[in-house]
Coordinates of C-alpha atoms in Angstrom, one line a residue:
Chain A
M1 CA 11.6 -8.7 24.1
A2 CA 9.2 -10.7 26.2
K3 CA 7.6 -13.3 23.8
V4 CA 7.9 -14.2 20.1
F5 CA 5.0 -15.7 18.2
V6 CA 6.0 -17.7 15.1
F7 CA 3.3 -18.6 12.6
C8 CA 4.3 -22.0 11.1
E9 CA 3.6 -23.3 7.7
F10 CA 3.8 -27.0 7.1
S11 CA 3.0 -29.7 4.6
G12 CA 2.3 -33.2 5.8
D13 CA 4.4 -33.8 8.9
N14 CA 7.1 -31.3 7.9
L15 CA 7.4 -27.7 8.8
K16 CA 8.5 -25.6 5.8
K17 CA 12.1 -24.4 5.8
G18 CA 11.1 -20.8 6.1
S19 CA 9.3 -21.6 9.4
L20 CA 12.2 -23.8 10.7
E21 CA 14.6 -20.8 10.1
L22 CA 12.5 -18.6 12.3
L23 CA 12.1 -21.2 15.0
T24 CA 15.9 -21.7 15.0
A25 CA 16.4 -17.9 15.2
V26 CA 14.2 -17.6 18.3
K27 CA 15.8 -20.6 20.0
K28 CA 19.3 -19.2 19.4
A29 CA 18.4 -15.8 20.8
G30 CA 17.0 -17.6 23.9
Q31 CA 13.6 -15.7 23.6
D32 CA 10.3 -17.1 24.8
L33 CA 8.5 -18.8 22.0
V34 CA 4.8 -19.4 21.2
T35 CA 3.6 -20.9 18.0
G36 CA 0.5 -21.3 15.8
A37 CA -0.5 -23.3 12.7
L38 CA -3.7 -24.0 10.9
G39 CA -5.2 -27.0 9.0
P40 CA -5.4 -30.8 9.4
G41 CA -2.3 -31.9 11.2
S42 CA -1.6 -28.6 12.8
D43 CA -1.8 -30.3 16.2
Q44 CA 0.8 -32.9 15.2
L45 CA 3.8 -30.7 15.3
Q46 CA 4.5 -30.6 19.0
K47 CA 7.6 -32.7 19.1
V48 CA 9.4 -30.5 16.7
L49 CA 8.0 -27.3 18.2
G50 CA 9.0 -28.5 21.6
F51 CA 12.6 -28.9 20.4
Y52 CA 12.7 -25.2 19.6
G53 CA 11.2 -24.3 22.9
S54 CA 7.6 -23.4 22.1
S55 CA 5.6 -23.2 25.3
T56 CA 2.1 -22.9 23.8
H57 CA 0.9 -24.0 20.4
Y58 CA -2.3 -22.6 18.9
C59 CA -4.1 -24.6 16.3
N60 CA -7.3 -25.5 14.5
T61 CA -7.4 -28.8 12.6
S62 CA -10.6 -28.2 10.5
E63 CA -10.5 -29.9 7.2
D64 CA -11.5 -26.7 5.3
L65 CA -8.4 -24.9 6.6
G66 CA -6.3 -27.3 4.5
N67 CA -6.7 -24.6 1.8
Y68 CA -5.8 -21.1 2.7
N69 CA -8.7 -18.7 3.0
S70 CA -7.8 -15.1 3.8
E71 CA -10.9 -14.5 5.9
T72 CA -10.8 -17.6 8.2
Y73 CA -7.0 -17.5 8.5
C74 CA -7.1 -13.8 9.4
H75 CA -9.8 -14.4 12.0
L76 CA -7.9 -17.3 13.7
V77 CA -4.3 -15.8 13.4
T78 CA -5.5 -12.5 14.9
Q79 CA -7.0 -14.5 17.8
M80 CA -3.8 -16.5 18.3
I81 CA -1.7 -13.4 18.4
K82 CA -4.0 -11.6 20.9
E83 CA -4.3 -14.6 23.2
S84 CA -0.5 -15.3 23.1
G85 CA 0.4 -11.8 24.4
A86 CA 3.4 -11.9 22.1
S87 CA 5.5 -8.7 21.6
V88 CA 6.8 -9.8 18.2
V89 CA 5.2 -11.8 15.4
L90 CA 7.3 -13.7 12.9
S91 CA 6.3 -15.5 9.7
S92 CA 7.8 -16.5 6.4
S93 CA 7.4 -14.0 3.6
S94 CA 5.8 -16.7 1.5
L95 CA 2.8 -16.2 -0.8
L96 CA 0.5 -17.1 2.1
G97 CA 2.3 -14.9 4.6
R98 CA 2.3 -11.9 2.3
D99 CA -1.4 -12.3 1.6
L100 CA -2.4 -12.8 5.2
F101 CA -0.3 -10.7 7.5
P102 CA -0.9 -7.2 6.1
R103 CA -4.6 -7.8 6.8
V104 CA -3.9 -9.2 10.3
A105 CA -1.7 -6.2 11.0
A106 CA -4.5 -3.8 9.9
R107 CA -7.0 -5.6 12.2
L108 CA -4.6 -5.4 15.1
D109 CA -3.6 -1.8 14.2
T110 CA 0.1 -2.7 14.2
G111 CA 3.0 -2.4 11.7
V112 CA 4.0 -5.2 9.2
I113 CA 7.1 -5.5 7.1
S114 CA 7.6 -8.2 4.4
D115 CA 10.6 -9.6 2.6
C116 CA 13.1 -9.0 5.3
T117 CA 16.6 -10.5 4.8
E118 CA 18.3 -9.7 8.1
L119 CA 16.9 -10.5 11.6
N120 CA 18.3 -9.8 15.0
L121 CA 16.3 -11.0 18.1
D122 CA 19.1 -10.6 20.6
G123 CA 18.3 -7.2 22.1
E124 CA 15.4 -5.5 23.7
N125 CA 13.9 -4.6 20.3
I126 CA 13.7 -6.7 17.2
Q127 CA 16.1 -5.4 14.4
V128 CA 15.4 -6.1 10.8
R129 CA 16.7 -5.0 7.4
R130 CA 15.2 -5.5 4.0
P131 CA 16.1 -4.8 0.3
L132 CA 14.5 -1.9 -1.5
Y133 CA 14.3 -0.9 -5.2
S134 CA 14.9 -4.5 -6.3
G135 CA 17.9 -4.9 -4.2
K136 CA 19.7 -1.8 -5.4
C137 CA 19.9 -0.8 -1.7
S138 CA 18.6 -1.9 1.6
A139 CA 17.3 -0.2 4.8
A140 CA 16.8 -0.9 8.5
V141 CA 13.2 -0.8 9.6
E142 CA 12.0 1.2 12.6
F143 CA 8.6 0.3 13.9
K144 CA 6.4 3.2 15.2
N145 CA 2.9 3.1 16.7
S146 CA 3.1 -0.7 16.6
P147 CA 2.2 -2.7 19.8
F148 CA 3.8 -5.8 18.4
P149 CA 5.8 -5.6 15.1
I150 CA 4.9 -8.3 12.5
V151 CA 8.0 -9.3 10.5
L152 CA 7.9 -11.5 7.4
M153 CA 11.3 -13.1 6.6
R154 CA 12.3 -14.2 3.1
P155 CA 13.0 -18.0 3.2
N156 CA 16.6 -19.2 2.8
Q157 CA 18.2 -16.3 4.7
L158 CA 18.8 -18.0 8.1
P159 CA 20.4 -21.2 9.2
V160 CA 18.2 -24.2 10.4
E161 CA 19.1 -26.3 13.4
T162 CA 17.7 -29.8 12.7
P163 CA 15.5 -31.2 15.6
T164 CA 17.0 -34.1 17.4
E165 CA 14.9 -37.0 18.7
S166 CA 15.8 -36.4 22.4
S167 CA 13.4 -33.6 23.0
D168 CA 10.5 -34.5 25.2
R169 CA 9.3 -31.0 25.9
A170 CA 6.0 -30.5 24.1
P171 CA 4.1 -27.2 24.1
E172 CA 0.7 -26.9 25.6
L173 CA -1.9 -27.3 22.9
R174 CA -4.5 -24.6 22.5
P175 CA -7.2 -25.4 19.9
L176 CA -9.1 -22.3 18.7
E177 CA -12.7 -21.9 17.6
K178 CA -13.6 -20.8 14.2
S179 CA -16.0 -17.9 13.7
E180 CA -19.6 -18.7 12.7
T181 CA -19.9 -15.5 10.6
P182 CA -20.9 -16.4 7.0
L183 CA -17.9 -16.1 4.7
R184 CA -17.6 -13.6 1.8
T185 CA -14.5 -15.4 0.5
L186 CA -15.2 -18.9 -0.9
I187 CA -12.5 -21.2 -2.3
K188 CA -14.1 -22.9 -5.3
E189 CA -11.3 -24.9 -6.7
V190 CA -7.6 -25.5 -6.3
V191 CA -5.8 -26.5 -9.5
Q192 CA -2.6 -28.3 -8.5
G193 CA 0.5 -27.3 -10.4
T194 CA 2.2 -29.8 -12.6
S195 CA 5.3 -29.6 -10.5
E196 CA 5.8 -31.1 -7.0
K197 CA 8.8 -28.8 -6.6
L198 CA 9.1 -26.0 -4.1
D199 CA 7.9 -22.6 -5.2
L200 CA 10.6 -20.4 -6.7
T201 CA 10.3 -18.0 -3.8
E202 CA 11.2 -20.8 -1.4
A203 CA 13.6 -22.9 -3.5
N204 CA 17.2 -23.2 -2.3
I205 CA 18.5 -23.9 -5.8
I206 CA 17.1 -22.5 -9.0
V207 CA 18.0 -23.4 -12.6
S208 CA 16.7 -20.7 -14.9
G209 CA 16.4 -20.5 -18.7
G210 CA 16.3 -17.6 -21.1
R211 CA 16.0 -17.0 -24.8
G212 CA 19.3 -18.8 -25.3
M213 CA 17.5 -22.1 -24.7
G214 CA 16.2 -21.8 -28.3
G215 CA 12.7 -23.1 -27.7
P216 CA 10.3 -24.6 -25.1
E217 CA 11.2 -28.2 -26.0
N218 CA 14.8 -27.5 -24.8
F219 CA 13.7 -26.7 -21.2
K220 CA 13.9 -30.5 -20.7
V221 CA 17.7 -30.1 -20.4
L222 CA 17.1 -27.7 -17.5
E223 CA 14.5 -30.0 -15.9
E224 CA 17.2 -32.8 -15.8
L225 CA 19.8 -30.5 -14.2
A226 CA 17.1 -29.4 -11.7
A227 CA 16.2 -33.0 -10.9
A228 CA 19.8 -33.8 -10.2
L229 CA 20.1 -30.8 -7.8
G230 CA 16.6 -31.0 -6.3
A231 CA 16.1 -27.5 -7.8
T232 CA 13.2 -25.6 -9.1
V233 CA 13.2 -24.3 -12.7
G234 CA 12.6 -20.6 -13.5
A235 CA 12.7 -18.5 -16.6
S236 CA 13.3 -15.0 -17.9
R237 CA 10.6 -12.6 -19.0
A238 CA 11.5 -13.1 -22.7
V239 CA 10.6 -16.7 -22.7
V240 CA 7.4 -16.2 -20.6
D241 CA 6.3 -13.5 -23.0
A242 CA 7.1 -15.8 -25.9
G243 CA 4.7 -18.4 -24.4
W244 CA 7.4 -21.1 -23.9
V245 CA 6.7 -21.5 -20.2
P246 CA 3.9 -20.3 -17.8
H247 CA 4.1 -16.9 -16.0
N248 CA 4.5 -18.5 -12.6
M249 CA 8.1 -19.5 -13.6
Q250 CA 9.1 -15.9 -14.3
V251 CA 12.0 -14.5 -12.3
G252 CA 12.4 -10.7 -12.2
Q253 CA 10.3 -7.6 -12.2
T254 CA 6.7 -8.5 -12.9
G255 CA 7.7 -12.0 -11.9
K256 CA 9.1 -13.4 -8.7
T257 CA 11.9 -12.1 -6.5
V258 CA 14.1 -15.0 -5.5
A259 CA 17.1 -15.3 -3.2
P260 CA 18.3 -19.0 -3.3
T261 CA 21.6 -20.2 -2.2
L262 CA 22.5 -21.1 -5.8
Y263 CA 21.0 -19.6 -9.0
I264 CA 22.1 -21.1 -12.4
A265 CA 21.2 -18.8 -15.3
C266 CA 21.3 -20.7 -18.6
G267 CA 21.1 -18.7 -21.8
I268 CA 19.9 -15.6 -20.0
S269 CA 21.5 -12.3 -21.1
G270 CA 20.7 -10.5 -17.9
A271 CA 18.3 -7.6 -18.6
I272 CA 18.0 -5.2 -15.7
Q273 CA 14.4 -6.5 -15.1
H274 CA 15.7 -10.0 -14.6
L275 CA 18.6 -9.0 -12.4
A276 CA 16.1 -7.1 -10.2
G277 CA 14.6 -10.4 -9.3
M278 CA 17.6 -12.6 -8.6
S279 CA 20.6 -10.4 -7.6
G280 CA 20.0 -11.4 -3.9
S281 CA 21.0 -15.0 -4.7
K282 CA 24.1 -16.1 -2.7
V283 CA 26.0 -17.8 -5.5
I284 CA 25.2 -17.1 -9.2
V285 CA 26.3 -19.2 -12.1
A286 CA 25.9 -17.8 -15.6
I287 CA 26.2 -20.0 -18.7
N288 CA 26.0 -18.1 -21.9
K289 CA 27.6 -18.2 -25.3
D290 CA 28.0 -14.4 -25.4
P291 CA 31.0 -13.3 -23.3
E292 CA 29.6 -9.8 -23.3
A293 CA 26.2 -10.8 -21.7
P294 CA 25.5 -8.4 -18.7
I295 CA 24.6 -11.5 -16.6
F296 CA 28.4 -12.2 -16.2
Q297 CA 28.8 -8.9 -14.2
K298 CA 26.4 -10.2 -11.5
A299 CA 27.7 -13.8 -11.6
T300 CA 30.0 -15.5 -9.1
Y301 CA 31.1 -18.1 -11.7
G302 CA 30.8 -17.6 -15.5
V303 CA 31.0 -20.2 -18.2
V304 CA 31.2 -19.0 -21.8
G305 CA 29.8 -21.9 -23.8
D306 CA 26.9 -23.6 -25.5
V307 CA 24.2 -24.4 -22.9
F308 CA 23.3 -27.6 -24.8
E309 CA 26.9 -28.9 -24.3
V310 CA 27.7 -27.6 -20.9
V311 CA 24.4 -28.2 -19.0
P312 CA 24.1 -32.0 -19.7
K313 CA 27.7 -32.5 -18.7
L314 CA 27.1 -30.4 -15.6
T315 CA 24.1 -32.6 -14.7
E316 CA 26.4 -35.7 -14.9
E317 CA 29.0 -34.0 -12.7
F318 CA 26.4 -33.1 -10.0
K319 CA 25.0 -36.7 -10.1
K320 CA 28.5 -37.9 -9.3
I321 CA 29.1 -35.4 -6.5
L322 CA 25.7 -35.8 -4.9
A323 CA 25.5 -39.6 -5.3
Chain B
M1 CA -21.0 1.2 -11.5
R2 CA -18.2 2.9 -9.7
L3 CA -14.7 1.4 -9.9
F4 CA -11.7 2.6 -8.0
V5 CA -8.1 2.0 -8.9
C6 CA -5.3 2.7 -6.4
I7 CA -2.0 3.5 -8.1
K8 CA 1.5 4.3 -6.9
Q9 CA 4.3 6.2 -8.7
V10 CA 7.7 4.4 -8.5
P11 CA 11.2 4.9 -9.9
D12 CA 11.6 3.3 -13.3
T13 CA 13.5 0.0 -13.0
E14 CA 16.3 1.4 -15.2
T15 CA 16.9 4.3 -12.8
K16 CA 20.2 4.3 -10.9
I17 CA 19.6 4.5 -7.2
K18 CA 21.9 6.8 -5.2
L19 CA 21.7 7.4 -1.4
T20 CA 21.6 10.8 0.3
S21 CA 24.8 11.8 2.0
D22 CA 23.4 11.0 5.4
N23 CA 22.0 7.6 4.2
S24 CA 18.5 8.5 5.3
G25 CA 17.0 7.7 2.0
I26 CA 17.5 7.9 -1.8
E27 CA 18.5 10.9 -3.8
E28 CA 15.3 11.8 -5.6
S29 CA 16.8 14.2 -8.2
G30 CA 17.4 12.6 -11.5
I31 CA 14.9 9.7 -10.9
K32 CA 12.5 8.9 -13.7
W33 CA 9.1 8.3 -12.1
V34 CA 6.6 5.9 -13.7
M35 CA 3.3 4.3 -12.8
N36 CA 4.0 1.0 -10.9
P37 CA 3.8 -1.6 -13.7
Y38 CA 1.4 -3.9 -11.7
D39 CA -0.9 -0.9 -11.3
E40 CA -1.2 -0.7 -15.1
F41 CA -2.8 -4.1 -15.1
A42 CA -5.2 -2.8 -12.4
V43 CA -6.2 0.2 -14.5
E44 CA -6.7 -1.9 -17.5
E45 CA -8.9 -4.4 -15.7
A46 CA -11.2 -1.6 -14.4
L47 CA -11.5 -0.1 -17.9
K48 CA -12.4 -3.5 -19.3
L49 CA -15.0 -4.1 -16.6
K50 CA -16.6 -0.7 -17.2
E51 CA -16.6 -1.4 -21.0
S52 CA -18.2 -4.8 -20.5
Q53 CA -20.9 -3.3 -18.4
G54 CA -21.5 -0.5 -20.9
Q55 CA -21.6 2.1 -18.1
G56 CA -19.8 3.3 -15.1
Q57 CA -16.9 5.4 -13.9
V58 CA -13.3 4.5 -13.3
I59 CA -11.7 6.7 -10.6
V60 CA -8.0 6.5 -10.0
V61 CA -6.5 7.4 -6.6
S62 CA -2.9 8.0 -5.6
V63 CA -1.1 9.3 -2.5
G64 CA 2.3 10.9 -2.4
P65 CA 4.0 14.2 -3.2
K66 CA 1.3 15.9 -5.4
A67 CA 3.7 17.7 -7.7
R68 CA 5.0 14.4 -9.2
V69 CA 2.2 11.9 -8.4
V70 CA -0.3 13.7 -10.7
D71 CA 1.8 12.7 -13.7
S72 CA 0.9 9.0 -13.1
L73 CA -2.7 9.9 -12.5
R74 CA -2.7 11.8 -15.9
T75 CA -1.3 8.6 -17.5
A76 CA -4.2 6.6 -16.1
L77 CA -6.7 9.3 -17.3
A78 CA -5.1 9.1 -20.7
M79 CA -5.6 5.3 -20.7
G80 CA -9.3 6.0 -20.2
A81 CA -10.0 6.5 -16.5
D82 CA -12.7 9.1 -15.9
E83 CA -11.6 10.9 -12.8
A84 CA -8.5 11.1 -10.6
I85 CA -7.9 11.9 -6.9
V86 CA -4.5 12.9 -5.6
I87 CA -3.9 12.9 -1.9
D88 CA -0.9 15.1 -1.2
A89 CA 1.5 13.6 1.3
P90 CA 5.0 15.2 1.0
G91 CA 6.2 13.5 4.2
P92 CA 7.0 9.9 5.0
L93 CA 4.4 7.2 4.1
D94 CA 4.1 3.5 4.7
S95 CA 1.7 0.8 3.4
H96 CA -0.6 1.4 6.4
L97 CA -0.9 5.2 6.1
A98 CA -1.2 5.0 2.3
A99 CA -4.1 2.5 2.7
Q100 CA -5.7 4.7 5.4
A101 CA -5.6 7.7 3.2
M102 CA -7.0 5.9 0.1
A103 CA -9.7 4.2 2.2
A104 CA -10.8 7.6 3.6
A105 CA -10.8 9.2 0.1
I106 CA -12.8 6.3 -1.3
R107 CA -15.3 6.4 1.6
K108 CA -15.7 10.2 1.0
E109 CA -16.6 9.6 -2.6
G110 CA -19.5 7.4 -1.8
P111 CA -20.5 3.9 -2.8
F112 CA -18.1 1.6 -4.9
D113 CA -18.5 -1.7 -6.7
M114 CA -14.9 -2.9 -6.9
I115 CA -11.4 -1.7 -6.1
F116 CA -8.3 -2.7 -8.2
T117 CA -4.6 -2.2 -7.4
G118 CA -1.3 -3.9 -8.3
R119 CA -0.1 -7.0 -6.4
Q120 CA 2.9 -5.0 -5.2
A121 CA 4.8 -1.9 -6.0
I122 CA 8.3 -2.5 -7.5
D123 CA 10.0 0.1 -5.2
G124 CA 9.3 -1.5 -1.8
N125 CA 7.7 -4.8 -2.9
A126 CA 5.7 -4.8 0.3
S127 CA 2.5 -6.3 -1.3
A128 CA 0.5 -4.9 1.7
T129 CA -1.5 -1.9 0.7
G130 CA -4.3 -3.7 -1.0
Q131 CA -5.0 -6.1 1.9
I132 CA -4.8 -3.3 4.5
L133 CA -7.2 -1.2 2.3
A134 CA -9.6 -4.2 2.2
E135 CA -9.5 -4.6 6.0
L136 CA -10.1 -0.9 6.6
L137 CA -13.1 -0.9 4.2
E138 CA -14.3 -4.2 5.7
I139 CA -14.5 -6.0 2.4
P140 CA -12.8 -9.2 1.2
H141 CA -9.6 -9.2 -0.9
A142 CA -7.8 -11.5 -3.4
T143 CA -4.2 -10.9 -4.2
V144 CA -2.0 -12.0 -7.2
V145 CA -5.0 -12.3 -9.4
S146 CA -4.5 -13.5 -13.0
K147 CA -8.2 -13.9 -14.1
F148 CA -11.2 -11.8 -13.1
N149 CA -14.8 -12.5 -13.8
Y150 CA -17.5 -10.0 -12.6
M151 CA -20.8 -11.7 -11.8
G152 CA -22.8 -8.8 -10.4
E153 CA -23.3 -9.8 -6.8
S154 CA -19.9 -11.4 -6.6
C155 CA -16.8 -12.0 -8.6
V156 CA -14.8 -15.1 -9.4
V157 CA -11.0 -14.8 -9.6
E158 CA -8.1 -17.0 -10.3
R159 CA -4.9 -16.4 -8.3
E160 CA -1.6 -18.0 -8.0
V161 CA -0.7 -20.0 -4.9
E162 CA 2.4 -21.9 -4.1
G163 CA 4.3 -24.2 -6.5
G164 CA 2.5 -23.1 -9.7
S165 CA -0.9 -24.2 -8.3
K166 CA -3.9 -22.0 -8.9
E167 CA -6.9 -21.2 -6.8
V168 CA -10.3 -20.2 -8.0
I169 CA -12.1 -18.0 -5.4
E170 CA -15.5 -16.3 -5.3
L171 CA -15.7 -13.0 -3.5
K172 CA -19.1 -11.6 -2.4
G173 CA -19.9 -8.0 -2.8
P174 CA -17.3 -5.3 -3.4
A175 CA -13.7 -6.5 -3.0
V176 CA -10.1 -5.4 -3.4
I177 CA -8.4 -7.2 -6.3
T178 CA -4.6 -7.0 -6.6
A179 CA -3.5 -7.6 -10.2
N180 CA -0.8 -9.9 -11.3
K181 CA 1.0 -10.0 -14.7
G182 CA -1.1 -12.1 -17.1
L183 CA -4.4 -10.5 -16.0
N184 CA -4.6 -8.5 -19.2
S185 CA -2.4 -6.5 -21.6
P186 CA -2.6 -2.8 -20.5
R187 CA -3.5 -0.4 -23.3
Y188 CA -1.2 2.5 -24.2
A189 CA -2.4 6.0 -23.8
S190 CA -3.3 7.3 -27.2
L191 CA -2.6 10.9 -28.4
P192 CA -6.3 11.8 -28.3
G193 CA -6.5 10.1 -24.9
I194 CA -3.6 12.3 -23.6
M195 CA -5.4 15.4 -24.9
K196 CA -8.7 14.4 -23.3
A197 CA -7.0 13.6 -20.0
K198 CA -6.1 17.2 -19.6
K199 CA -9.7 18.2 -19.3
K200 CA -10.8 15.3 -17.0
P201 CA -11.4 16.1 -13.3
L202 CA -8.5 15.8 -10.9
K203 CA -9.5 16.3 -7.3
E204 CA -6.9 17.4 -4.8
L205 CA -7.0 16.2 -1.2
D206 CA -4.3 16.0 1.5
L207 CA -3.7 13.9 4.5
E208 CA -4.9 16.6 7.0
S209 CA -8.3 17.0 5.2
L210 CA -8.8 13.2 5.7
G211 CA -8.0 13.4 9.4
L212 CA -4.5 11.9 9.0
N213 CA -0.9 13.0 9.3
S214 CA 2.5 11.5 8.5
E215 CA 3.2 10.9 12.3
Q216 CA 0.8 7.9 12.0
I217 CA 3.1 5.7 10.0
K218 CA 3.9 2.3 11.5
T219 CA 7.1 1.5 9.7
F220 CA 10.0 3.8 8.7
F221 CA 13.1 3.0 6.7
K222 CA 16.4 4.3 7.9
E223 CA 20.2 3.6 7.7
F224 CA 20.1 3.0 4.0
K225 CA 23.0 0.9 2.6
M226 CA 24.2 0.0 -0.9
P227 CA 24.7 -3.8 -1.4
P228 CA 28.3 -5.0 -0.7
E229 CA 30.5 -5.0 -3.7
K230 CA 30.5 -8.4 -5.4
P231 CA 33.9 -9.9 -6.1
P232 CA 34.6 -10.0 -9.8
V233 CA 33.2 -13.0 -11.7
L234 CA 35.4 -16.1 -11.9
M235 CA 35.4 -17.2 -15.5
I236 CA 35.8 -20.9 -16.1
S237 CA 37.4 -21.8 -19.4
G238 CA 38.2 -24.9 -21.4
E239 CA 36.2 -27.5 -23.2
A240 CA 32.6 -28.1 -22.1
A241 CA 33.5 -31.2 -20.2
Q242 CA 36.3 -29.5 -18.4
Q243 CA 34.1 -26.4 -17.6
A244 CA 31.4 -28.6 -16.2
Q245 CA 33.8 -30.5 -14.0
E246 CA 35.6 -27.5 -12.7
L247 CA 32.3 -25.6 -12.0
A248 CA 30.7 -28.5 -10.2
Q249 CA 33.9 -28.9 -8.1
R250 CA 34.1 -25.2 -7.2
L251 CA 30.4 -25.1 -6.3
S252 CA 30.8 -28.0 -4.0
E253 CA 34.2 -27.3 -2.5
E254 CA 34.8 -23.5 -2.7
A255 CA 31.2 -22.1 -2.6
K256 CA 30.0 -25.0 -0.5
V257 CA 26.4 -24.7 -1.8
F258 CA 25.5 -28.4 -1.1

């Protein structure tokens, strides 16, 4: 393929892991790379982008792009892709990516596929595969009538090559103009979540609690385990419906689909709706006092025991190992 | 007030998925089909909006093989929707063609005030059709919406963004709203509702009558595979302290997750 465009998400000076995975994949495949990013600081990423071989970086540093707006982002990203002449577009299948790129694809009259878990950039044509029916099967994707396929990859699926300081190749910077058309989409307010943690869909480690936690006050035990691991806390539908924790913590059908490296299910029996959202996790640990709980059939490691005894001890063990 | 709701019929979560012998797709016989759960929130929100305005029509639209898709449309009619449109499409579909078909059908029906759909369908989880539909109809969209307030000339919605943060957005004019769980509690179809639904209008269209055909899809799924067999679970026994120690050690040395 001639040229790959990677849309980069970042916070502060750091590119998000999902974006780094894509940049690494393009570098490894030895394909031509062009990049784009939006918001204040989007012109400060060259050193890193140079390491991965980006030749041109499109950006707009407007203050108001600090918060995602589907209308302005769609306008600018469409412009980036057109100007870049890319033959493939890659982005992370994040909440932002999933909101934005279907609209971008429609405007450019090309195909888009989200939530991909396998990516091959080595050949003439991009090859991707994604899970279907909540991971009960998967399929390869063929693009038709698509001048440049748009592929959204699930985070935590690909390795990251960490940039070294030695790179002095920086991409050429191409600032883009915003449209003057009055907006029909206005961001009124952004209410910051209580947690500074990564979103469940991007987290590399998730500690999740179910009805076996007994009550909302006991999620503290999971918070402590998560803190020791740098993990994000999730929950089953039962405890969300009971009002113990907010809906944004729900893993499973009508919640979030996650695929971390490590998923620790505490006091979760493993209803099919929950398994639908987490069975793509690489390593699954189940801690439950009921040895018959269906979660054990999906688990890599199983512990039959009381979560209130096992979890605090586990927190101590991890603190020792990771110290 | 004319409100449209786009719904999709999907296999029930409990359904076992089997592949066809040539791995070109899934075996459809024996599947229990239901309305996509997120679309139930969309139907409910349209019904609530109509009720709060004291007037209006709720029109549900779906695209797919007519013979089965009408069942989900009947469910929406039984919940309280006024009319249904089925766009028969027995061949392959993707988010793009589905959105094109529904956009064409909605345009054909005349003016509209708001369009609701689910944030994603639980079969493909693409979360794309709503945004594509909005682009084709040249109106704004908001996805993953958990609160919706209609203000007449505009609407104000709350949607989830990353890390548990929430965003409040105002959308001017008609818009596509994709519903998240938490937006409302969908009503059940009552028995009188089911009886009434049988007499409600159900319009039948097909792709060809909208100037479309299944050759226009942009993405196509092939070479289906079942997930690799997981090795059996390794149970860790002993006292809590021993279990914790062995588990931490195995995660670090055997599974190398850190």
